[in-house]
Short mmCIF file of C-alpha atoms and ligand atoms in Angstrom, two decimals:
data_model
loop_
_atom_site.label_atom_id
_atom_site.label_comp_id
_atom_site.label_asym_id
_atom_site.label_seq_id
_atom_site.Cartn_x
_atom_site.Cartn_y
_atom_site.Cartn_z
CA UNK V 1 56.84 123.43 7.47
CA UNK V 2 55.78 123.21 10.95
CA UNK V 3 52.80 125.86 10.80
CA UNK V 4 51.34 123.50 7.71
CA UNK V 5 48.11 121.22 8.42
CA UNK V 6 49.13 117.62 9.75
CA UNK V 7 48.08 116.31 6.19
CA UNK V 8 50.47 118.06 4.07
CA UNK V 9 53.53 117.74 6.52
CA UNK V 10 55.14 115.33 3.89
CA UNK V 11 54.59 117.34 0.50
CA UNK V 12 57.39 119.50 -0.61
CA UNK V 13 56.49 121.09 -4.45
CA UNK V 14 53.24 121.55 -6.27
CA UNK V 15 53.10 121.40 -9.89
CA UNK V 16 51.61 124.66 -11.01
CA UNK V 17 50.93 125.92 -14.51
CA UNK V 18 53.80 123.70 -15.93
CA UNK V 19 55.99 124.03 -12.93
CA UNK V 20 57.12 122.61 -9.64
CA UNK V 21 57.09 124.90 -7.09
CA UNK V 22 57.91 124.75 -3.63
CA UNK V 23 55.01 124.25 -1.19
CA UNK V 24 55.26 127.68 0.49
CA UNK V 25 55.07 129.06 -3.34
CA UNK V 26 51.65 127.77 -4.77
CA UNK V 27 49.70 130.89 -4.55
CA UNK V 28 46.82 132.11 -6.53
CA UNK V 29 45.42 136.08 -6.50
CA UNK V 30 42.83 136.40 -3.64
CA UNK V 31 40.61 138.00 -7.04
CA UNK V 32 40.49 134.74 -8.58
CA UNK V 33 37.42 133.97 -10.72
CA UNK V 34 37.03 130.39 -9.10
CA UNK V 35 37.19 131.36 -5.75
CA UNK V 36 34.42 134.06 -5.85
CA UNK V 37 32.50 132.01 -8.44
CA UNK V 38 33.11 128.83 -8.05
CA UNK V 39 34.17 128.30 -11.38
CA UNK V 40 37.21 125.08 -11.17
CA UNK V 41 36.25 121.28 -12.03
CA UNK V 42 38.85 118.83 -10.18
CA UNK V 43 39.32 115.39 -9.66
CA UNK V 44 40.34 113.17 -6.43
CA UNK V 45 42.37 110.20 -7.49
CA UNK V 46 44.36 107.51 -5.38
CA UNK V 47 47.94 106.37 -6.23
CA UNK V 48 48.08 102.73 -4.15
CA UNK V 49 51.46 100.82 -3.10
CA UNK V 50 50.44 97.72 -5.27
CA UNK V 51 52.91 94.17 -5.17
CA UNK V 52 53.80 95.86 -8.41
CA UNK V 53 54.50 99.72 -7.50
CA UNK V 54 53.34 102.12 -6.65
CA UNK V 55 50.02 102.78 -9.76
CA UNK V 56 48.02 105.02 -9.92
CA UNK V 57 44.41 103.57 -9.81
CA UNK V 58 41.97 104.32 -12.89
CA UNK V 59 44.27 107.69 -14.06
CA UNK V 60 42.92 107.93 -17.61
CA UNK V 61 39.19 107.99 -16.31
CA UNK V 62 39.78 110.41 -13.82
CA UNK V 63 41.34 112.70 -16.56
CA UNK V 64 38.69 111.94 -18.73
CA UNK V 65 36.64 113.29 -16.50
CA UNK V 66 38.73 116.57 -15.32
CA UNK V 67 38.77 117.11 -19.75
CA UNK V 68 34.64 116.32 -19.63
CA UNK V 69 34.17 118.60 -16.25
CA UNK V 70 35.98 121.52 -18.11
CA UNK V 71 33.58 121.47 -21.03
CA UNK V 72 30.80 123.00 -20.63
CA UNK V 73 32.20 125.66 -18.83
CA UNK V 74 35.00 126.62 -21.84
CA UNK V 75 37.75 126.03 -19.43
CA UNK V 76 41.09 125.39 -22.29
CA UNK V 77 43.40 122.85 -20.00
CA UNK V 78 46.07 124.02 -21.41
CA UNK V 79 47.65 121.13 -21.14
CA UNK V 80 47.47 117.60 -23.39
CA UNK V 81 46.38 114.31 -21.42
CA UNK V 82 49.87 113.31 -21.47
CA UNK V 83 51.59 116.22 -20.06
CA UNK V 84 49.55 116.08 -16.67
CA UNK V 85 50.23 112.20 -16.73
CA UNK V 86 54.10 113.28 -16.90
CA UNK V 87 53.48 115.82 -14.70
CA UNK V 88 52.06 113.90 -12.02
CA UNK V 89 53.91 110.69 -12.02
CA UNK V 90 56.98 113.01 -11.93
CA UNK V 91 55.39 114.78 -8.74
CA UNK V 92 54.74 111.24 -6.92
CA UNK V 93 58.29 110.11 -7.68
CA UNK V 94 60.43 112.80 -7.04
CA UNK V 95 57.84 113.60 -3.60
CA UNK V 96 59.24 109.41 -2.60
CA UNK V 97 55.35 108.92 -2.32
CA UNK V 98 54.17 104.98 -2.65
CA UNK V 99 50.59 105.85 -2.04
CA UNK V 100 49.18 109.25 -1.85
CA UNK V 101 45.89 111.12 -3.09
CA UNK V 102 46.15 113.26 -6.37
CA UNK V 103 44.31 116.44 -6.96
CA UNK V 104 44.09 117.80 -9.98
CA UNK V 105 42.44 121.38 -10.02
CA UNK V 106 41.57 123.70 -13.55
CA UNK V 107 40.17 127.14 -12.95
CA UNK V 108 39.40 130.55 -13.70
CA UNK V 109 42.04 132.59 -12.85
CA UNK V 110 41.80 136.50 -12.47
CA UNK V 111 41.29 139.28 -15.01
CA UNK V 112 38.20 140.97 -14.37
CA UNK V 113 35.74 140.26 -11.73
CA UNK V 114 32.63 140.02 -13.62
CA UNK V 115 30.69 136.72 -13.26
CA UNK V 116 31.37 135.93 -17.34
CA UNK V 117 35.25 134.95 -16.84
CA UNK V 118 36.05 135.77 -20.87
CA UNK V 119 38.85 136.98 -20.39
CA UNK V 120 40.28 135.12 -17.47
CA UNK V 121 43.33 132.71 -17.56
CA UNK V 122 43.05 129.17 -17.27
CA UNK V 123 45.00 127.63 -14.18
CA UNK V 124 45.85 123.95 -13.71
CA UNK V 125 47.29 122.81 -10.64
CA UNK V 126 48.15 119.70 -9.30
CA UNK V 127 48.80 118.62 -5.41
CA UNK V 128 49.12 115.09 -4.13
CA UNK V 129 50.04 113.83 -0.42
CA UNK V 130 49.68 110.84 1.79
CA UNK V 131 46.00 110.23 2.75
CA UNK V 132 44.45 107.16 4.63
CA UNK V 133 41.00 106.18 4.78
CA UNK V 134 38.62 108.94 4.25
CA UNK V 135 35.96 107.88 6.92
CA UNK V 136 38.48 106.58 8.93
CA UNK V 137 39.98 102.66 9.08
CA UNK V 138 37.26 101.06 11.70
CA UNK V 139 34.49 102.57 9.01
CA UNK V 140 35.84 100.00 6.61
CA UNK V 141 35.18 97.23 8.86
CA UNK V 142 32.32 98.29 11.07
CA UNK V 143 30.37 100.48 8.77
CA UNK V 144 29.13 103.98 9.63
CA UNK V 145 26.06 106.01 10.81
CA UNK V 146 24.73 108.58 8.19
CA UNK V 147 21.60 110.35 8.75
CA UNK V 148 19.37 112.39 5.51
CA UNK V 149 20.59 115.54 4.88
CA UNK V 150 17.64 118.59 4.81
CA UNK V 151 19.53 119.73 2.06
CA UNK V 152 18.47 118.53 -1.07
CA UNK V 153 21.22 117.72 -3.99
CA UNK V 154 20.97 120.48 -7.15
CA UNK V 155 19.22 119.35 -9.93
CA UNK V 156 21.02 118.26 -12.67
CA UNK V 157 18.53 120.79 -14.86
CA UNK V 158 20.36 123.52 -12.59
CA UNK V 159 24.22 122.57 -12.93
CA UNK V 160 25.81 119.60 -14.46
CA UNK V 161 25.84 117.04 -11.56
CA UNK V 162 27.73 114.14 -13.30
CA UNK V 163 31.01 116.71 -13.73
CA UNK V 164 33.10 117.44 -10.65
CA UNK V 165 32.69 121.18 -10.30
CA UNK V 166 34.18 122.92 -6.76
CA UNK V 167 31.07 125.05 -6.79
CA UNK V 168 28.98 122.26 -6.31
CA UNK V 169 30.40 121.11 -2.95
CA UNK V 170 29.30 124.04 -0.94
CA UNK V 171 26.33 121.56 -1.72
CA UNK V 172 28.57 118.46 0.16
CA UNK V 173 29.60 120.49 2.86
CA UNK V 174 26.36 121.51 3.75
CA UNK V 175 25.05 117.99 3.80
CA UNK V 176 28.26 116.62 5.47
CA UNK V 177 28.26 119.22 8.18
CA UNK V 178 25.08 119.13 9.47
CA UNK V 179 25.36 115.14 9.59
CA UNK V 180 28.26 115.17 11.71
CA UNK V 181 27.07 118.28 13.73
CA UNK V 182 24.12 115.56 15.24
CA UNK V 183 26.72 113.43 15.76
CA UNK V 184 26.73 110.97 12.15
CA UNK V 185 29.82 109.88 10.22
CA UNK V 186 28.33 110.96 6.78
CA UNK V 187 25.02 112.44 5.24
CA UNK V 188 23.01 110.98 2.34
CA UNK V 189 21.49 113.69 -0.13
CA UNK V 190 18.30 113.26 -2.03
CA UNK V 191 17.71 115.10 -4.95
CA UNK V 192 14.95 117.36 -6.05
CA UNK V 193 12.35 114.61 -6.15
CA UNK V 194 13.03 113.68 -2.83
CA UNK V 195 14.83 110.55 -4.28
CA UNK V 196 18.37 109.13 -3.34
CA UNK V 197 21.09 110.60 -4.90
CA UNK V 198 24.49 110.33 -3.10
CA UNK V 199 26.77 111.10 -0.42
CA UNK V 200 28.68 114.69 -0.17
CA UNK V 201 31.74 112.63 -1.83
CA UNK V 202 30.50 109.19 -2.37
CA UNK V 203 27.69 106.92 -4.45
CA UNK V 204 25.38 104.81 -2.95
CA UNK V 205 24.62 101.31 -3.31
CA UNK V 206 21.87 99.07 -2.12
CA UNK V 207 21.49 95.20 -1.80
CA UNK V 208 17.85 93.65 -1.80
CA UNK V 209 16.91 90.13 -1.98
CA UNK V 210 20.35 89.31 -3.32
CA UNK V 211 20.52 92.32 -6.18
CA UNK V 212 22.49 95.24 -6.03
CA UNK V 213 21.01 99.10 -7.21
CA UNK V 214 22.86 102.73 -7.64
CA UNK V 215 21.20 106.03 -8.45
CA UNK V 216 21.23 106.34 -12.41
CA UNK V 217 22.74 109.52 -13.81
CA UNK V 218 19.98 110.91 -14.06
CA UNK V 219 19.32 111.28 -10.25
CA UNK V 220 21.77 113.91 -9.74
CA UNK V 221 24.61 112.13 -8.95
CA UNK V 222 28.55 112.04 -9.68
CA UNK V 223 29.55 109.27 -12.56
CA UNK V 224 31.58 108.56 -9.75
CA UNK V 225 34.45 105.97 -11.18
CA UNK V 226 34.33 103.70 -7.99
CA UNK V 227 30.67 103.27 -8.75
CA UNK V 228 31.78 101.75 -12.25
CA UNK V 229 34.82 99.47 -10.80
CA UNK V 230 31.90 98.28 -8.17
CA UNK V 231 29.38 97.81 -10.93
CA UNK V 232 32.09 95.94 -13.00
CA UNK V 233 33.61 93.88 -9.80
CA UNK V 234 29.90 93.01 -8.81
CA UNK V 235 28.62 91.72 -12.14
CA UNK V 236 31.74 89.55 -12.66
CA UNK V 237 31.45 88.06 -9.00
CA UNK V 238 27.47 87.18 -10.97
CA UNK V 239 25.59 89.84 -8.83
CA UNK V 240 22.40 91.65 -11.22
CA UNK V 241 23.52 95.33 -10.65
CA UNK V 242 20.46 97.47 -11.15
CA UNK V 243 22.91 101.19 -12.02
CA UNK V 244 19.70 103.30 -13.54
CA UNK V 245 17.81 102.83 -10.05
CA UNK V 246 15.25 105.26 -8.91
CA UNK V 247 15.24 104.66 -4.48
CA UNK V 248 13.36 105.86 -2.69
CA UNK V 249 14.12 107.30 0.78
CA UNK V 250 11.83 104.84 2.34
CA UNK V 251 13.85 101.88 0.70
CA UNK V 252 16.90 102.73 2.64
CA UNK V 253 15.57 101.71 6.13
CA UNK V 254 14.49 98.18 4.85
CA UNK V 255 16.95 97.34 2.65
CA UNK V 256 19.38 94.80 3.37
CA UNK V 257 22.95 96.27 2.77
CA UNK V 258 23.71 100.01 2.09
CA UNK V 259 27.13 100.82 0.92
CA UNK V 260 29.20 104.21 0.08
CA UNK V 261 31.96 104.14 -3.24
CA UNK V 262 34.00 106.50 -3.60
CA UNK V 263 38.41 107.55 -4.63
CA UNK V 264 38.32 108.49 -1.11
CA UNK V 265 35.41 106.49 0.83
CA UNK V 266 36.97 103.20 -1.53
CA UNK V 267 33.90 100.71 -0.44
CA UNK V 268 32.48 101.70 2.96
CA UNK V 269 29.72 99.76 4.74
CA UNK V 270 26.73 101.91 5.91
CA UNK V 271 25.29 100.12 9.67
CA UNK V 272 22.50 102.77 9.99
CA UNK V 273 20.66 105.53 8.69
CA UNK V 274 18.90 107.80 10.79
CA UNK V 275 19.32 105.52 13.43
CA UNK V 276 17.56 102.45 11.89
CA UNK V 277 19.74 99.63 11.38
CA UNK V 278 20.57 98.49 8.63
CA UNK V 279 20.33 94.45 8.13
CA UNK V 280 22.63 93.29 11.01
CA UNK V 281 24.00 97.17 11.76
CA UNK V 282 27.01 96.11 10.49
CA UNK V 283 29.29 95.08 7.49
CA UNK V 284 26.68 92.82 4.89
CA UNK V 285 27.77 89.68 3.42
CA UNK V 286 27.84 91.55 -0.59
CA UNK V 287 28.87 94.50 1.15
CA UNK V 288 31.70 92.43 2.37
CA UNK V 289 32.49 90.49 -0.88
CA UNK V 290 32.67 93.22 -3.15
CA UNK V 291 35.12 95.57 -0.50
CA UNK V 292 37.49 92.11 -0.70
CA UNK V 293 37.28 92.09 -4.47
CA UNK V 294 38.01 95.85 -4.61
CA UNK V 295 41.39 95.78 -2.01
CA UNK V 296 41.95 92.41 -3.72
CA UNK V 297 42.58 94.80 -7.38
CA UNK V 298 43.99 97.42 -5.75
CA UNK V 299 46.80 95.71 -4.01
CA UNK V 300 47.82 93.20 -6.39
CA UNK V 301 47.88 96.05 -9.17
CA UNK V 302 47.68 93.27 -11.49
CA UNK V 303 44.72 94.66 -13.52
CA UNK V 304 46.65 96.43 -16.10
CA UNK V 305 43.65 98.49 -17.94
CA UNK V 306 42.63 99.48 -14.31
CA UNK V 307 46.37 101.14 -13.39
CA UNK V 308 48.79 103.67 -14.33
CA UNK V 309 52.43 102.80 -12.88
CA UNK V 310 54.62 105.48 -11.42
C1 LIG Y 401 29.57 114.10 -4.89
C2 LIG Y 401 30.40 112.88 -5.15
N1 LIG Y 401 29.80 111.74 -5.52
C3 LIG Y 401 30.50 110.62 -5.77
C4 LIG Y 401 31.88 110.59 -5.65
C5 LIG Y 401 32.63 109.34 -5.95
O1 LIG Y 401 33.32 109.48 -7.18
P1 LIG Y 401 34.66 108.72 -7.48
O2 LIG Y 401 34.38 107.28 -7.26
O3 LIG Y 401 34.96 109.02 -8.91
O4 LIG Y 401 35.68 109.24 -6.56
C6 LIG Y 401 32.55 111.75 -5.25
C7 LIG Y 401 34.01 111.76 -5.11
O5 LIG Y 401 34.70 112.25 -5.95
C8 LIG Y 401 31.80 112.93 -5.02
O6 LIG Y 401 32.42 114.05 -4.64
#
């Protein structure tokens, strides 16, 4: 164990193909389809030590979307819905986990190394392991500086967007690199029309004059399922949510509250962009409102619909 990364100290099995197997054991052929191709979908999902268990949070959206991510590139999961919901629950119990991050992966195993993968296996994996906050703890309270990426988020006329495909963060990492390389917590993207789309791994939200707007789908974004549990947190707190929003790059420096959603971001405040403050430069009053509603759910556990118990 010792030689592992820090974050994966505390994970013993993997379950692989319909299988735990140890760590040490969860190997895939170095002429995999996915890894030369990027040709997997996956999904990030939290499991969060609620007052009533450990639950894991939204579970049958994020597998709707792993199922919808597979589709249109004719990945068979192999698997029903309810075998990787065994298979997973299983995996947090047995690994003593109360909260941990889940990742799901389905991909094109190897056969032949042409680009069409016809006749290449289907593999599904699934890892999880203890992970804090994503942007770090002091990012929840004091917000963080991004800067605009150059690099512009693919159209959604080029690759599906709204799907979580691994190809498509080559994309993220390009963004998220070169933001922290000039010394920023986190990048925004814009897309093709020079609009806002989203972080590498988050959705963006803005608050003006008291209303709250997100990039439509359209905008070559992720349907990113903490964007939904903030739309649906904000409109029952009586906020207008504006979630088919076109924003403009321009509207981020004078808005008055930017904030990031995301499984792994959860609700992070953004204090400046490109060095222009944003409102006060630090946590805004909605911003601040909605993140209390959100940890409010997540650690009372006591929305049913919204949690999956281990
Ligand atoms: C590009 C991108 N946008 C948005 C999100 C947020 O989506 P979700 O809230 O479903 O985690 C993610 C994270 O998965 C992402 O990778």
């Amino acid at each position: 164990m010792s030689d592992r990364p820090e974050m994966f100290e505390g994970t013993e099995r993997i379950w692989m193909d319909g299988e735990f197997v140890d760590f040490e054991d969860a190997q895939t052929h170095v002429l995999t389809h996915a890894l030369h191709y990027g040709t997997g979908v996956f999904e990030g999902v939290r499991c969060y030590d609620t007052e009533q268990g450990p639950a894991i949070f939204r579970w049958e959206e994020h597998l709707d979307r792993l199922y919808k991510s597979a589709k249109p590139y004719d990945l068979d999961i192999e698997f029903t819905k309810d075998e990787l919901t065994e298979a997973t629950t299983e995996l947090i119990a047995s690994e003593g986990f109360e909260s941990c991050y889940i990742r799901p992966i389905v991909y094109y195993g190897f056969d032949s190394l042409g680009v069409s993968p016809k006749d290449c296996p289907t593999k599904t994996t699934i890892a999880a392991w203890p992970w804090g906050a994503y942007l770090g703890e002091e990012a929840l309270e004091e917000g963080v500086d991004v800067m605009v990426s150059s690099w512009r988020k693919h159209a959604s006329s080029q690759i599906p967007t709204n799907i979580k495909t691994t190809g498509l963060y080559v994309n993220s990492m390009l963004a998220g690199e070169e933001a922290r390389r000039n010394g920023y917590t986190e990048a925004i993207v814009l897309n093709k029309e020079g609009n806002v789309a989203e972080g590498p791994g988050e959705n963006i939200f803005m608050v003006r004059d008291g209303e709250i707007y997100t990039p439509g789908l359209a905008e070559s974004i992720l349907e990113g399922i903490t964007r939904n549990t903030a739309i649906t947190l904000a409109e029952e707190m009586g906020y207008t949510v504006h979630e088919e929003a076109t924003i403009s790059r321009g509207e981020l420096y004078t808005a008055d509250e930017l904030f990031f959603t995301g499984t792994a971001a959860e609700v992070t405040p953004i204090r400046s962009v490109d060095d222009n403050e944003i409102g006060e430069g630090t946590k805004g009053p909605v911003t601040d409102e909605l993140q209390s509603a959100f940890f409010d759910v997540i650690e009372s556990g006591d929305r049913e619909e919204w949690f999956h118990y281990v």
